[in-house]
mmCIF file of C-alpha atoms in Angstrom:
data_model
loop_
_atom_site.group_PDB
_atom_site.id
_atom_site.type_symbol
_atom_site.label_atom_id
_atom_site.label_comp_id
_atom_site.label_asym_id
_atom_site.label_seq_id
_atom_site.Cartn_x
_atom_site.Cartn_y
_atom_site.Cartn_z
ATOM 1 C CA MET A 1 -27.878 65.445 4.517
ATOM 2 C CA VAL A 2 -24.436 63.930 4.893
ATOM 3 C CA ARG A 3 -25.587 62.127 8.018
ATOM 4 C CA ARG A 4 -28.549 60.748 6.212
ATOM 5 C CA THR A 5 -26.350 59.490 3.327
ATOM 6 C CA ILE A 6 -23.895 57.861 5.723
ATOM 7 C CA THR A 7 -26.787 56.256 7.665
ATOM 8 C CA LEU A 8 -28.342 55.026 4.438
ATOM 9 C CA PHE A 9 -24.981 53.672 3.278
ATOM 10 C CA ILE A 10 -24.403 51.845 6.560
ATOM 11 C CA LEU A 11 -27.953 50.406 6.499
ATOM 12 C CA THR A 12 -27.447 49.232 2.889
ATOM 13 C CA LEU A 13 -24.091 47.682 3.815
ATOM 14 C CA PHE A 14 -25.628 45.942 6.842
ATOM 15 C CA VAL A 15 -28.508 44.505 4.786
ATOM 16 C CA GLY A 16 -26.090 43.347 2.084
ATOM 17 C CA LEU A 17 -23.868 41.627 4.640
ATOM 18 C CA ALA A 18 -26.867 40.017 6.320
ATOM 19 C CA ALA A 19 -27.989 38.574 3.006
ATOM 20 C CA TRP A 20 -24.461 37.386 2.196
ATOM 21 C CA VAL A 21 -23.701 35.607 5.540
ATOM 22 C CA PRO A 22 -26.386 32.886 5.241
ATOM 23 C CA ALA A 23 -25.223 32.025 1.740
ATOM 24 C CA THR A 24 -21.678 31.675 2.990
ATOM 25 C CA GLU A 25 -22.791 29.507 5.899
ATOM 26 C CA ALA A 26 -24.659 27.269 3.473
ATOM 27 C CA GLN A 27 -21.565 26.938 1.341
ATOM 28 C CA VAL A 28 -19.377 26.087 4.311
ATOM 29 C CA ARG A 29 -20.653 22.750 5.544
ATOM 30 C CA GLN A 30 -18.900 20.430 7.856
ATOM 31 C CA THR A 31 -16.607 17.957 6.172
ATOM 32 C CA SER A 32 -17.371 14.377 7.106
ATOM 33 C CA ILE A 33 -14.500 11.942 7.485
ATOM 34 C CA GLY A 34 -14.471 8.202 7.962
ATOM 35 C CA PHE A 35 -11.719 5.840 8.984
ATOM 36 C CA VAL A 36 -11.089 2.297 7.775
ATOM 37 C CA ASP A 37 -8.491 -0.328 8.700
ATOM 38 C CA PRO A 38 -7.945 -2.065 5.336
ATOM 39 C CA LEU A 39 -5.516 -4.588 6.833
ATOM 40 C CA THR A 40 -8.217 -5.901 9.153
ATOM 41 C CA VAL A 41 -10.688 -6.119 6.280
ATOM 42 C CA LEU A 42 -8.130 -7.883 4.065
ATOM 43 C CA GLN A 43 -7.231 -10.406 6.761
ATOM 44 C CA ARG A 44 -10.857 -11.310 7.313
ATOM 45 C CA MET A 45 -11.705 -11.798 3.633
ATOM 46 C CA PRO A 46 -12.376 -15.486 2.849
ATOM 47 C CA ASP A 47 -10.223 -15.307 -0.305
ATOM 48 C CA PHE A 48 -7.207 -13.985 1.615
ATOM 49 C CA ALA A 49 -6.104 -17.367 2.992
ATOM 50 C CA ALA A 50 -6.080 -18.875 -0.501
ATOM 51 C CA VAL A 51 -4.131 -15.900 -1.825
ATOM 52 C CA GLN A 52 -1.603 -16.226 0.989
ATOM 53 C CA GLN A 53 -1.177 -19.947 0.319
ATOM 54 C CA SER A 54 -0.790 -19.389 -3.424
ATOM 55 C CA LEU A 55 1.785 -16.689 -2.797
ATOM 56 C CA GLN A 56 3.646 -18.865 -0.312
ATOM 57 C CA ASN A 57 3.800 -21.732 -2.823
ATOM 58 C CA PHE A 58 5.099 -19.420 -5.526
ATOM 59 C CA ARG A 59 7.672 -17.933 -3.149
ATOM 60 C CA GLU A 60 8.878 -21.406 -2.134
ATOM 61 C CA ARG A 61 9.277 -22.489 -5.778
ATOM 62 C CA LYS A 62 11.301 -19.409 -6.549
ATOM 63 C CA GLN A 63 13.416 -19.789 -3.415
ATOM 64 C CA ALA A 64 14.119 -23.414 -4.416
ATOM 65 C CA GLU A 65 15.273 -22.252 -7.869
ATOM 66 C CA LEU A 66 17.487 -19.665 -6.231
ATOM 67 C CA ALA A 67 18.895 -22.220 -3.751
ATOM 68 C CA GLN A 68 19.755 -24.573 -6.641
ATOM 69 C CA LYS A 69 21.599 -21.787 -8.497
ATOM 70 C CA GLU A 70 23.470 -20.898 -5.281
ATOM 71 C CA GLN A 71 24.394 -24.562 -4.816
ATOM 72 C CA ASP A 72 25.635 -24.797 -8.420
ATOM 73 C CA PHE A 73 27.779 -21.675 -7.824
ATOM 74 C CA GLN A 74 29.226 -23.104 -4.593
ATOM 75 C CA THR A 75 30.031 -26.341 -6.427
ATOM 76 C CA ALA A 76 31.796 -24.408 -9.175
ATOM 77 C CA ILE A 77 33.867 -22.531 -6.535
ATOM 78 C CA SER A 78 34.800 -25.806 -4.810
ATOM 79 C CA GLU A 79 35.873 -27.369 -8.085
ATOM 80 C CA TYR A 80 37.988 -24.354 -8.899
ATOM 81 C CA GLN A 81 39.654 -24.387 -5.484
ATOM 82 C CA GLN A 82 40.495 -28.097 -5.860
ATOM 83 C CA LYS A 83 42.170 -27.654 -9.250
ATOM 84 C CA SER A 84 43.619 -24.160 -8.768
ATOM 85 C CA ALA A 85 47.018 -25.467 -7.681
ATOM 86 C CA VAL A 86 47.486 -27.623 -10.801
ATOM 87 C CA ILE A 87 46.191 -25.372 -13.585
ATOM 88 C CA SER A 88 48.066 -22.666 -15.427
ATOM 89 C CA ASP A 89 47.751 -18.995 -14.576
ATOM 90 C CA ALA A 90 45.889 -18.375 -17.846
ATOM 91 C CA ALA A 91 43.429 -21.197 -17.110
ATOM 92 C CA ALA A 92 43.036 -19.887 -13.525
ATOM 93 C CA ALA A 93 42.310 -16.377 -14.816
ATOM 94 C CA LYS A 94 39.785 -17.716 -17.284
ATOM 95 C CA GLU A 95 38.083 -19.789 -14.556
ATOM 96 C CA GLU A 96 37.992 -16.790 -12.181
ATOM 97 C CA GLU A 97 36.381 -14.711 -14.910
ATOM 98 C CA ARG A 98 33.765 -17.453 -15.425
ATOM 99 C CA LEU A 99 33.121 -17.591 -11.646
ATOM 100 C CA GLY A 100 32.765 -13.778 -11.578
ATOM 101 C CA GLN A 101 30.161 -14.015 -14.343
ATOM 102 C CA LEU A 102 28.351 -16.815 -12.469
ATOM 103 C CA SER A 103 28.294 -14.620 -9.355
ATOM 104 C CA ALA A 104 26.868 -11.687 -11.309
ATOM 105 C CA ASP A 105 24.269 -13.972 -12.905
ATOM 106 C CA LEU A 106 23.319 -15.295 -9.468
ATOM 107 C CA GLN A 107 22.817 -11.774 -8.098
ATOM 108 C CA GLN A 108 20.749 -10.820 -11.139
ATOM 109 C CA PHE A 109 18.645 -13.991 -10.719
ATOM 110 C CA GLU A 110 18.072 -13.141 -7.048
ATOM 111 C CA GLN A 111 16.813 -9.694 -8.005
ATOM 112 C CA GLN A 112 14.587 -11.229 -10.671
ATOM 113 C CA VAL A 113 13.144 -13.662 -8.140
ATOM 114 C CA ASN A 114 12.346 -10.773 -5.750
ATOM 115 C CA GLN A 115 10.647 -8.836 -8.563
ATOM 116 C CA GLU A 116 8.633 -11.884 -9.648
ATOM 117 C CA VAL A 117 7.457 -12.471 -6.056
ATOM 118 C CA GLN A 118 6.391 -8.824 -5.738
ATOM 119 C CA GLN A 119 4.564 -8.979 -9.097
ATOM 120 C CA LYS A 120 2.818 -12.205 -8.092
ATOM 121 C CA GLN A 121 1.779 -10.609 -4.796
ATOM 122 C CA GLN A 122 0.291 -7.619 -6.629
ATOM 123 C CA GLU A 123 -1.401 -9.888 -9.154
ATOM 124 C CA LEU A 124 -3.017 -11.980 -6.403
ATOM 125 C CA LEU A 125 -3.911 -9.114 -4.020
ATOM 126 C CA ASN A 126 -5.156 -6.526 -6.515
ATOM 127 C CA PRO A 127 -8.588 -8.169 -6.960
ATOM 128 C CA LEU A 128 -9.018 -8.165 -3.175
ATOM 129 C CA PHE A 129 -7.928 -4.537 -2.955
ATOM 130 C CA GLU A 130 -10.448 -3.664 -5.682
ATOM 131 C CA LYS A 131 -13.223 -5.378 -3.727
ATOM 132 C CA ILE A 132 -12.221 -3.489 -0.578
ATOM 133 C CA GLN A 133 -12.150 -0.193 -2.424
ATOM 134 C CA GLY A 134 -15.607 -0.882 -3.936
ATOM 135 C CA ALA A 135 -17.005 -1.583 -0.456
ATOM 136 C CA ILE A 136 -15.361 1.573 0.939
ATOM 137 C CA ASP A 137 -16.854 3.630 -1.872
ATOM 138 C CA ALA A 138 -20.296 2.173 -1.281
ATOM 139 C CA VAL A 139 -20.210 2.742 2.504
ATOM 140 C CA ALA A 140 -18.823 6.274 2.064
ATOM 141 C CA GLU A 141 -21.692 7.098 -0.333
ATOM 142 C CA GLN A 142 -24.314 5.564 1.966
ATOM 143 C CA GLN A 143 -23.002 7.594 4.922
ATOM 144 C CA GLY A 144 -22.402 10.794 2.959
ATOM 145 C CA LEU A 145 -18.694 10.887 3.766
ATOM 146 C CA ASP A 146 -16.404 13.370 2.025
ATOM 147 C CA TYR A 147 -13.191 11.491 2.887
ATOM 148 C CA VAL A 148 -12.229 8.048 4.085
ATOM 149 C CA LEU A 149 -8.783 7.708 5.579
ATOM 150 C CA ASN A 150 -6.672 4.577 6.111
ATOM 151 C CA THR A 151 -5.724 3.954 9.690
ATOM 152 C CA ARG A 152 -2.981 1.453 8.639
ATOM 153 C CA THR A 153 -1.203 0.413 5.479
ATOM 154 C CA TYR A 154 -1.375 -3.125 4.113
ATOM 155 C CA GLN A 155 2.014 -3.688 5.754
ATOM 156 C CA GLY A 156 0.609 -2.713 9.141
ATOM 157 C CA ASP A 157 2.218 0.726 9.447
ATOM 158 C CA MET A 158 0.040 3.345 11.160
ATOM 159 C CA ILE A 159 -0.990 6.222 8.941
ATOM 160 C CA ILE A 160 -3.220 8.253 11.232
ATOM 161 C CA LEU A 161 -1.133 8.938 14.289
ATOM 162 C CA TYR A 162 -3.912 10.540 16.329
ATOM 163 C CA ALA A 163 -7.655 10.861 16.261
ATOM 164 C CA SER A 164 -9.708 11.413 19.352
ATOM 165 C CA GLN A 165 -11.464 8.403 20.822
ATOM 166 C CA ASP A 166 -14.834 9.984 20.027
ATOM 167 C CA MET A 167 -13.786 10.632 16.418
ATOM 168 C CA ARG A 168 -12.617 7.018 15.988
ATOM 169 C CA GLN A 169 -15.746 5.532 17.565
ATOM 170 C CA ASN A 170 -18.156 7.639 15.530
ATOM 171 C CA ASN A 171 -16.306 7.550 12.246
ATOM 172 C CA ASP A 172 -14.685 4.103 11.990
ATOM 173 C CA ILE A 173 -16.389 2.346 9.048
ATOM 174 C CA THR A 174 -14.285 -0.823 9.093
ATOM 175 C CA ASP A 175 -17.216 -2.994 10.277
ATOM 176 C CA GLN A 176 -19.566 -1.485 7.692
ATOM 177 C CA VAL A 177 -17.027 -2.179 4.928
ATOM 178 C CA MET A 178 -16.754 -5.790 6.065
ATOM 179 C CA GLN A 179 -20.558 -6.062 6.113
ATOM 180 C CA GLN A 180 -20.649 -4.663 2.565
ATOM 181 C CA LEU A 181 -18.232 -7.408 1.572
ATOM 182 C CA GLY A 182 -20.290 -10.039 3.353
ATOM 183 C CA ILE A 183 -17.680 -10.740 5.976
#
């Protein structure tokens, strides 16, 4: 009787496990991953050259403004050096304080120029990034991908340090993203 109960228990356990395993296998499906090189896509976009030129023009204007302020500061220093021997100590101290303030203003202006250039770059590139992301989303949906990974940043730094040659060949969707964008 005990043998029969143990046998029946083992049989019930085996049947339960057999029914559970296929459900688990169905739940565990292979994750599909794609790779994209957004820098290549960005560089081949027709709008990218115009964005680069616009950014370059903006940067040059800001650099010219900065150079003019630097020149004005150098002129103020030269004028002070020329008259420093003939002015009073109080006047020299006051002039040095003014030059210190001009130097601080120049440094602040330089930081402001750098921030404005970065903001302009984001303002000009964001529409292109949005187009690229839309194309990546569309290709990923079409191919049933779970994840799409960058291979490089927009600055050219490598993100994925290794993927097998087979994995890269079979899962690189850069060309499909460019086709989606009409490139």
